[in-house]
Amino acid sequence: AVTQVDEGLIFQFRYKTKIFKKETVLGFIDSFRKIVSEAIEYPGKKLSEIKIISEAESDRILKKFNDDLELE
């Protein structure tokens, strides 16, 4: 849900705890925050040009993916 206040917008996120872990949802929220911040700062930028995750997080994901492939 989104609520408009004098200072801006307040976002409330609801999720099913049986499906998602709190850490996962916090990661989604962080990504959403990055997208919105970047879109506000650079309104002409395409969404496809916005980096959602950091370089370190990207490296971590790729390493885990590659490690999982080696186990197969």
PDB file of N, CA and C in Angstrom:
ATOM      1  N   ALA A   1       0.843  -1.173   0.000  1.00  0.00           N
ATOM      2  CA  ALA A   1       0.000   0.000   0.000  1.00  0.00           C
ATOM      3  C   ALA A   1       0.894   1.244   0.000  1.00  0.00           C
ATOM      4  N   VAL A   2       0.412   2.286  -0.633  1.00  0.00           N
ATOM      5  CA  VAL A   2       1.150   3.544  -0.701  1.00  0.00           C
ATOM      6  C   VAL A   2       0.275   4.647  -0.123  1.00  0.00           C
ATOM      7  N   THR A   3       0.878   5.444   0.756  1.00  0.00           N
ATOM      8  CA  THR A   3       0.174   6.576   1.349  1.00  0.00           C
ATOM      9  C   THR A   3       0.981   7.834   1.065  1.00  0.00           C
ATOM     10  N   GLN A   4       0.291   8.879   0.598  1.00  0.00           N
ATOM     11  CA  GLN A   4       0.969  10.142   0.349  1.00  0.00           C
ATOM     12  C   GLN A   4       0.874  11.004   1.598  1.00  0.00           C
ATOM     13  N   VAL A   5       2.027  11.528   2.021  1.00  0.00           N
ATOM     14  CA  VAL A   5       2.110  12.444   3.164  1.00  0.00           C
ATOM     15  C   VAL A   5       2.844  13.698   2.696  1.00  0.00           C
ATOM     16  N   ASP A   6       2.865  14.730   3.538  1.00  0.00           N
ATOM     17  CA  ASP A   6       3.523  15.984   3.160  1.00  0.00           C
ATOM     18  C   ASP A   6       4.988  15.772   2.772  1.00  0.00           C
ATOM     19  N   GLU A   7       5.657  14.854   3.447  1.00  0.00           N
ATOM     20  CA  GLU A   7       7.078  14.614   3.210  1.00  0.00           C
ATOM     21  C   GLU A   7       7.352  13.742   1.994  1.00  0.00           C
ATOM     22  N   GLY A   8       6.323  13.101   1.444  1.00  0.00           N
ATOM     23  CA  GLY A   8       6.528  12.212   0.292  1.00  0.00           C
ATOM     24  C   GLY A   8       5.547  11.061   0.311  1.00  0.00           C
ATOM     25  N   LEU A   9       6.063   9.876   0.091  1.00  0.00           N
ATOM     26  CA  LEU A   9       5.243   8.672   0.058  1.00  0.00           C
ATOM     27  C   LEU A   9       5.693   7.683   1.117  1.00  0.00           C
ATOM     28  N   ILE A  10       4.745   6.953   1.669  1.00  0.00           N
ATOM     29  CA  ILE A  10       5.042   5.868   2.605  1.00  0.00           C
ATOM     30  C   ILE A  10       4.569   4.573   1.953  1.00  0.00           C
ATOM     31  N   PHE A  11       5.462   3.618   1.836  1.00  0.00           N
ATOM     32  CA  PHE A  11       5.132   2.324   1.257  1.00  0.00           C
ATOM     33  C   PHE A  11       5.020   1.291   2.377  1.00  0.00           C
ATOM     34  N   GLN A  12       3.992   0.480   2.301  1.00  0.00           N
ATOM     35  CA  GLN A  12       3.829  -0.629   3.238  1.00  0.00           C
ATOM     36  C   GLN A  12       3.838  -1.912   2.415  1.00  0.00           C
ATOM     37  N   PHE A  13       4.632  -2.862   2.849  1.00  0.00           N
ATOM     38  CA  PHE A  13       4.749  -4.131   2.141  1.00  0.00           C
ATOM     39  C   PHE A  13       4.167  -5.240   3.014  1.00  0.00           C
ATOM     40  N   ARG A  14       3.303  -6.037   2.414  1.00  0.00           N
ATOM     41  CA  ARG A  14       2.723  -7.183   3.109  1.00  0.00           C
ATOM     42  C   ARG A  14       3.127  -8.432   2.336  1.00  0.00           C
ATOM     43  N   TYR A  15       3.387  -9.499   3.072  1.00  0.00           N
ATOM     44  CA  TYR A  15       3.792 -10.744   2.420  1.00  0.00           C
ATOM     45  C   TYR A  15       3.401 -11.929   3.285  1.00  0.00           C
ATOM     46  N   LYS A  16       3.336 -13.078   2.654  1.00  0.00           N
ATOM     47  CA  LYS A  16       3.007 -14.309   3.368  1.00  0.00           C
ATOM     48  C   LYS A  16       4.286 -14.895   3.957  1.00  0.00           C
ATOM     49  N   THR A  17       4.317 -14.991   5.267  1.00  0.00           N
ATOM     50  CA  THR A  17       5.511 -15.487   5.952  1.00  0.00           C
ATOM     51  C   THR A  17       5.739 -16.980   5.706  1.00  0.00           C
ATOM     52  N   LYS A  18       4.722 -17.669   5.243  1.00  0.00           N
ATOM     53  CA  LYS A  18       4.896 -19.096   4.915  1.00  0.00           C
ATOM     54  C   LYS A  18       5.622 -19.263   3.585  1.00  0.00           C
ATOM     55  N   ILE A  19       5.644 -18.200   2.783  1.00  0.00           N
ATOM     56  CA  ILE A  19       6.266 -18.274   1.464  1.00  0.00           C
ATOM     57  C   ILE A  19       7.627 -17.587   1.440  1.00  0.00           C
ATOM     58  N   PHE A  20       7.721 -16.416   2.075  1.00  0.00           N
ATOM     59  CA  PHE A  20       8.944 -15.620   2.016  1.00  0.00           C
ATOM     60  C   PHE A  20       9.557 -15.437   3.394  1.00  0.00           C
ATOM     61  N   LYS A  21      10.895 -15.473   3.432  1.00  0.00           N
ATOM     62  CA  LYS A  21      11.610 -15.130   4.651  1.00  0.00           C
ATOM     63  C   LYS A  21      11.703 -13.612   4.737  1.00  0.00           C
ATOM     64  N   LYS A  22      11.800 -13.122   5.962  1.00  0.00           N
ATOM     65  CA  LYS A  22      11.904 -11.680   6.181  1.00  0.00           C
ATOM     66  C   LYS A  22      13.093 -11.091   5.418  1.00  0.00           C
ATOM     67  N   GLU A  23      14.224 -11.796   5.418  1.00  0.00           N
ATOM     68  CA  GLU A  23      15.424 -11.308   4.734  1.00  0.00           C
ATOM     69  C   GLU A  23      15.191 -11.167   3.239  1.00  0.00           C
ATOM     70  N   THR A  24      14.420 -12.094   2.660  1.00  0.00           N
ATOM     71  CA  THR A  24      14.120 -12.029   1.227  1.00  0.00           C
ATOM     72  C   THR A  24      13.295 -10.793   0.914  1.00  0.00           C
ATOM     73  N   VAL A  25      12.280 -10.539   1.721  1.00  0.00           N
ATOM     74  CA  VAL A  25      11.420  -9.371   1.501  1.00  0.00           C
ATOM     75  C   VAL A  25      12.213  -8.091   1.700  1.00  0.00           C
ATOM     76  N   LEU A  26      13.073  -8.062   2.695  1.00  0.00           N
ATOM     77  CA  LEU A  26      13.918  -6.877   2.895  1.00  0.00           C
ATOM     78  C   LEU A  26      14.815  -6.634   1.682  1.00  0.00           C
ATOM     79  N   GLY A  27      15.272  -7.708   1.053  1.00  0.00           N
ATOM     80  CA  GLY A  27      16.055  -7.579  -0.177  1.00  0.00           C
ATOM     81  C   GLY A  27      15.220  -7.005  -1.316  1.00  0.00           C
ATOM     82  N   PHE A  28      13.957  -7.468  -1.444  1.00  0.00           N
ATOM     83  CA  PHE A  28      13.050  -6.917  -2.453  1.00  0.00           C
ATOM     84  C   PHE A  28      12.829  -5.428  -2.213  1.00  0.00           C
ATOM     85  N   ILE A  29      12.623  -5.067  -0.956  1.00  0.00           N
ATOM     86  CA  ILE A  29      12.378  -3.666  -0.614  1.00  0.00           C
ATOM     87  C   ILE A  29      13.601  -2.819  -0.929  1.00  0.00           C
ATOM     88  N   ASP A  30      14.777  -3.324  -0.625  1.00  0.00           N
ATOM     89  CA  ASP A  30      16.009  -2.596  -0.918  1.00  0.00           C
ATOM     90  C   ASP A  30      16.158  -2.383  -2.427  1.00  0.00           C
ATOM     91  N   SER A  31      15.866  -3.403  -3.203  1.00  0.00           N
ATOM     92  CA  SER A  31      15.934  -3.282  -4.663  1.00  0.00           C
ATOM     93  C   SER A  31      14.921  -2.260  -5.170  1.00  0.00           C
ATOM     94  N   PHE A  32      13.714  -2.312  -4.627  1.00  0.00           N
ATOM     95  CA  PHE A  32      12.674  -1.357  -5.009  1.00  0.00           C
ATOM     96  C   PHE A  32      13.119   0.065  -4.690  1.00  0.00           C
ATOM     97  N   ARG A  33      13.705   0.250  -3.513  1.00  0.00           N
ATOM     98  CA  ARG A  33      14.191   1.572  -3.096  1.00  0.00           C
ATOM     99  C   ARG A  33      15.258   2.083  -4.070  1.00  0.00           C
ATOM    100  N   LYS A  34      16.161   1.201  -4.485  1.00  0.00           N
ATOM    101  CA  LYS A  34      17.209   1.602  -5.424  1.00  0.00           C
ATOM    102  C   LYS A  34      16.614   2.021  -6.765  1.00  0.00           C
ATOM    103  N   ILE A  35      15.623   1.269  -7.244  1.00  0.00           N
ATOM    104  CA  ILE A  35      14.994   1.591  -8.523  1.00  0.00           C
ATOM    105  C   ILE A  35      14.301   2.953  -8.450  1.00  0.00           C
ATOM    106  N   VAL A  36      13.526   3.169  -7.395  1.00  0.00           N
ATOM    107  CA  VAL A  36      12.794   4.433  -7.250  1.00  0.00           C
ATOM    108  C   VAL A  36      13.760   5.605  -7.104  1.00  0.00           C
ATOM    109  N   SER A  37      14.787   5.455  -6.291  1.00  0.00           N
ATOM    110  CA  SER A  37      15.765   6.532  -6.097  1.00  0.00           C
ATOM    111  C   SER A  37      16.451   6.898  -7.407  1.00  0.00           C
ATOM    112  N   GLU A  38      16.844   5.877  -8.142  1.00  0.00           N
ATOM    113  CA  GLU A  38      17.531   6.110  -9.420  1.00  0.00           C
ATOM    114  C   GLU A  38      16.580   6.751 -10.433  1.00  0.00           C
ATOM    115  N   ALA A  39      15.329   6.312 -10.457  1.00  0.00           N
ATOM    116  CA  ALA A  39      14.343   6.871 -11.390  1.00  0.00           C
ATOM    117  C   ALA A  39      14.056   8.339 -11.074  1.00  0.00           C
ATOM    118  N   ILE A  40      14.044   8.684  -9.808  1.00  0.00           N
ATOM    119  CA  ILE A  40      13.822  10.080  -9.411  1.00  0.00           C
ATOM    120  C   ILE A  40      15.034  10.934  -9.764  1.00  0.00           C
ATOM    121  N   GLU A  41      16.217  10.410  -9.491  1.00  0.00           N
ATOM    122  CA  GLU A  41      17.443  11.171  -9.751  1.00  0.00           C
ATOM    123  C   GLU A  41      17.713  11.342 -11.247  1.00  0.00           C
ATOM    124  N   TYR A  42      17.388  10.310 -12.029  1.00  0.00           N
ATOM    125  CA  TYR A  42      17.626  10.336 -13.473  1.00  0.00           C
ATOM    126  C   TYR A  42      16.338   9.960 -14.207  1.00  0.00           C
ATOM    127  N   PRO A  43      15.393  10.886 -14.321  1.00  0.00           N
ATOM    128  CA  PRO A  43      14.080  10.567 -14.883  1.00  0.00           C
ATOM    129  C   PRO A  43      14.103  10.064 -16.326  1.00  0.00           C
ATOM    130  N   GLY A  44      15.118  10.375 -17.092  1.00  0.00           N
ATOM    131  CA  GLY A  44      15.191   9.910 -18.472  1.00  0.00           C
ATOM    132  C   GLY A  44      15.809   8.532 -18.631  1.00  0.00           C
ATOM    133  N   LYS A  45      16.303   7.983 -17.552  1.00  0.00           N
ATOM    134  CA  LYS A  45      16.991   6.696 -17.601  1.00  0.00           C
ATOM    135  C   LYS A  45      15.989   5.563 -17.787  1.00  0.00           C
ATOM    136  N   LYS A  46      16.339   4.595 -18.627  1.00  0.00           N
ATOM    137  CA  LYS A  46      15.492   3.418 -18.826  1.00  0.00           C
ATOM    138  C   LYS A  46      15.614   2.495 -17.627  1.00  0.00           C
ATOM    139  N   LEU A  47      14.523   1.817 -17.293  1.00  0.00           N
ATOM    140  CA  LEU A  47      14.568   0.873 -16.177  1.00  0.00           C
ATOM    141  C   LEU A  47      15.622  -0.200 -16.399  1.00  0.00           C
ATOM    142  N   SER A  48      15.809  -0.615 -17.628  1.00  0.00           N
ATOM    143  CA  SER A  48      16.802  -1.650 -17.932  1.00  0.00           C
ATOM    144  C   SER A  48      18.231  -1.191 -17.654  1.00  0.00           C
ATOM    145  N   GLU A  49      18.434   0.118 -17.518  1.00  0.00           N
ATOM    146  CA  GLU A  49      19.766   0.665 -17.248  1.00  0.00           C
ATOM    147  C   GLU A  49      20.045   0.836 -15.756  1.00  0.00           C
ATOM    148  N   ILE A  50      19.047   0.604 -14.939  1.00  0.00           N
ATOM    149  CA  ILE A  50      19.204   0.798 -13.496  1.00  0.00           C
ATOM    150  C   ILE A  50      19.754  -0.474 -12.856  1.00  0.00           C
ATOM    151  N   LYS A  51      20.865  -0.309 -12.141  1.00  0.00           N
ATOM    152  CA  LYS A  51      21.449  -1.439 -11.418  1.00  0.00           C
ATOM    153  C   LYS A  51      20.640  -1.687 -10.154  1.00  0.00           C
ATOM    154  N   ILE A  52      20.166  -2.906 -10.001  1.00  0.00           N
ATOM    155  CA  ILE A  52      19.335  -3.235  -8.851  1.00  0.00           C
ATOM    156  C   ILE A  52      20.184  -3.769  -7.705  1.00  0.00           C
ATOM    157  N   ILE A  53      21.207  -4.531  -8.038  1.00  0.00           N
ATOM    158  CA  ILE A  53      22.052  -5.102  -6.990  1.00  0.00           C
ATOM    159  C   ILE A  53      23.477  -4.576  -7.139  1.00  0.00           C
ATOM    160  N   SER A  54      24.186  -4.591  -6.032  1.00  0.00           N
ATOM    161  CA  SER A  54      25.558  -4.112  -6.036  1.00  0.00           C
ATOM    162  C   SER A  54      26.472  -5.108  -6.758  1.00  0.00           C
ATOM    163  N   GLU A  55      27.651  -4.649  -7.091  1.00  0.00           N
ATOM    164  CA  GLU A  55      28.651  -5.511  -7.736  1.00  0.00           C
ATOM    165  C   GLU A  55      28.991  -6.693  -6.833  1.00  0.00           C
ATOM    166  N   ALA A  56      29.123  -6.442  -5.531  1.00  0.00           N
ATOM    167  CA  ALA A  56      29.450  -7.513  -4.577  1.00  0.00           C
ATOM    168  C   ALA A  56      28.341  -8.557  -4.525  1.00  0.00           C
ATOM    169  N   GLU A  57      27.086  -8.104  -4.520  1.00  0.00           N
ATOM    170  CA  GLU A  57      25.962  -9.039  -4.491  1.00  0.00           C
ATOM    171  C   GLU A  57      25.889  -9.851  -5.783  1.00  0.00           C
ATOM    172  N   SER A  58      26.143  -9.201  -6.894  1.00  0.00           N
ATOM    173  CA  SER A  58      26.165  -9.897  -8.175  1.00  0.00           C
ATOM    174  C   SER A  58      27.243 -10.978  -8.186  1.00  0.00           C
ATOM    175  N   ASP A  59      28.422 -10.638  -7.697  1.00  0.00           N
ATOM    176  CA  ASP A  59      29.517 -11.610  -7.609  1.00  0.00           C
ATOM    177  C   ASP A  59      29.145 -12.780  -6.710  1.00  0.00           C
ATOM    178  N   ARG A  60      28.505 -12.500  -5.575  1.00  0.00           N
ATOM    179  CA  ARG A  60      28.102 -13.550  -4.648  1.00  0.00           C
ATOM    180  C   ARG A  60      27.095 -14.501  -5.298  1.00  0.00           C
ATOM    181  N   ILE A  61      26.119 -13.938  -6.005  1.00  0.00           N
ATOM    182  CA  ILE A  61      25.099 -14.756  -6.663  1.00  0.00           C
ATOM    183  C   ILE A  61      25.731 -15.630  -7.747  1.00  0.00           C
ATOM    184  N   LEU A  62      26.597 -15.033  -8.559  1.00  0.00           N
ATOM    185  CA  LEU A  62      27.239 -15.801  -9.628  1.00  0.00           C
ATOM    186  C   LEU A  62      28.136 -16.899  -9.069  1.00  0.00           C
ATOM    187  N   LYS A  63      28.842 -16.605  -7.978  1.00  0.00           N
ATOM    188  CA  LYS A  63      29.692 -17.631  -7.364  1.00  0.00           C
ATOM    189  C   LYS A  63      28.845 -18.785  -6.858  1.00  0.00           C
ATOM    190  N   LYS A  64      27.756 -18.501  -6.179  1.00  0.00           N
ATOM    191  CA  LYS A  64      26.880 -19.554  -5.668  1.00  0.00           C
ATOM    192  C   LYS A  64      26.298 -20.367  -6.817  1.00  0.00           C
ATOM    193  N   PHE A  65      25.857 -19.686  -7.871  1.00  0.00           N
ATOM    194  CA  PHE A  65      25.300 -20.371  -9.037  1.00  0.00           C
ATOM    195  C   PHE A  65      26.337 -21.307  -9.642  1.00  0.00           C
ATOM    196  N   ASN A  66      27.567 -20.806  -9.829  1.00  0.00           N
ATOM    197  CA  ASN A  66      28.628 -21.628 -10.410  1.00  0.00           C
ATOM    198  C   ASN A  66      29.013 -22.781  -9.489  1.00  0.00           C
ATOM    199  N   ASP A  67      29.053 -22.531  -8.184  1.00  0.00           N
ATOM    200  CA  ASP A  67      29.359 -23.591  -7.235  1.00  0.00           C
ATOM    201  C   ASP A  67      28.285 -24.679  -7.280  1.00  0.00           C
ATOM    202  N   ASP A  68      27.020 -24.274  -7.395  1.00  0.00           N
ATOM    203  CA  ASP A  68      25.922 -25.237  -7.476  1.00  0.00           C
ATOM    204  C   ASP A  68      26.024 -26.071  -8.753  1.00  0.00           C
ATOM    205  N   LEU A  69      26.455 -25.453  -9.871  1.00  0.00           N
ATOM    206  CA  LEU A  69      26.614 -26.189 -11.126  1.00  0.00           C
ATOM    207  C   LEU A  69      27.700 -27.237 -11.009  1.00  0.00           C
ATOM    208  N   GLU A  70      28.764 -26.920 -10.288  1.00  0.00           N
ATOM    209  CA  GLU A  70      29.864 -27.868 -10.101  1.00  0.00           C
ATOM    210  C   GLU A  70      29.437 -29.086  -9.302  1.00  0.00           C
ATOM    211  N   LEU A  71      28.451 -28.941  -8.433  1.00  0.00           N
ATOM    212  CA  LEU A  71      27.976 -30.048  -7.612  1.00  0.00           C
ATOM    213  C   LEU A  71      27.146 -31.044  -8.416  1.00  0.00           C
ATOM    214  N   GLU A  72      26.618 -30.606  -9.541  1.00  0.00           N
ATOM    215  CA  GLU A  72      25.756 -31.496 -10.343  1.00  0.00           C
ATOM    216  C   GLU A  72      26.547 -32.543 -11.083  1.00  0.00           C
TER     217      GLU A  72
END
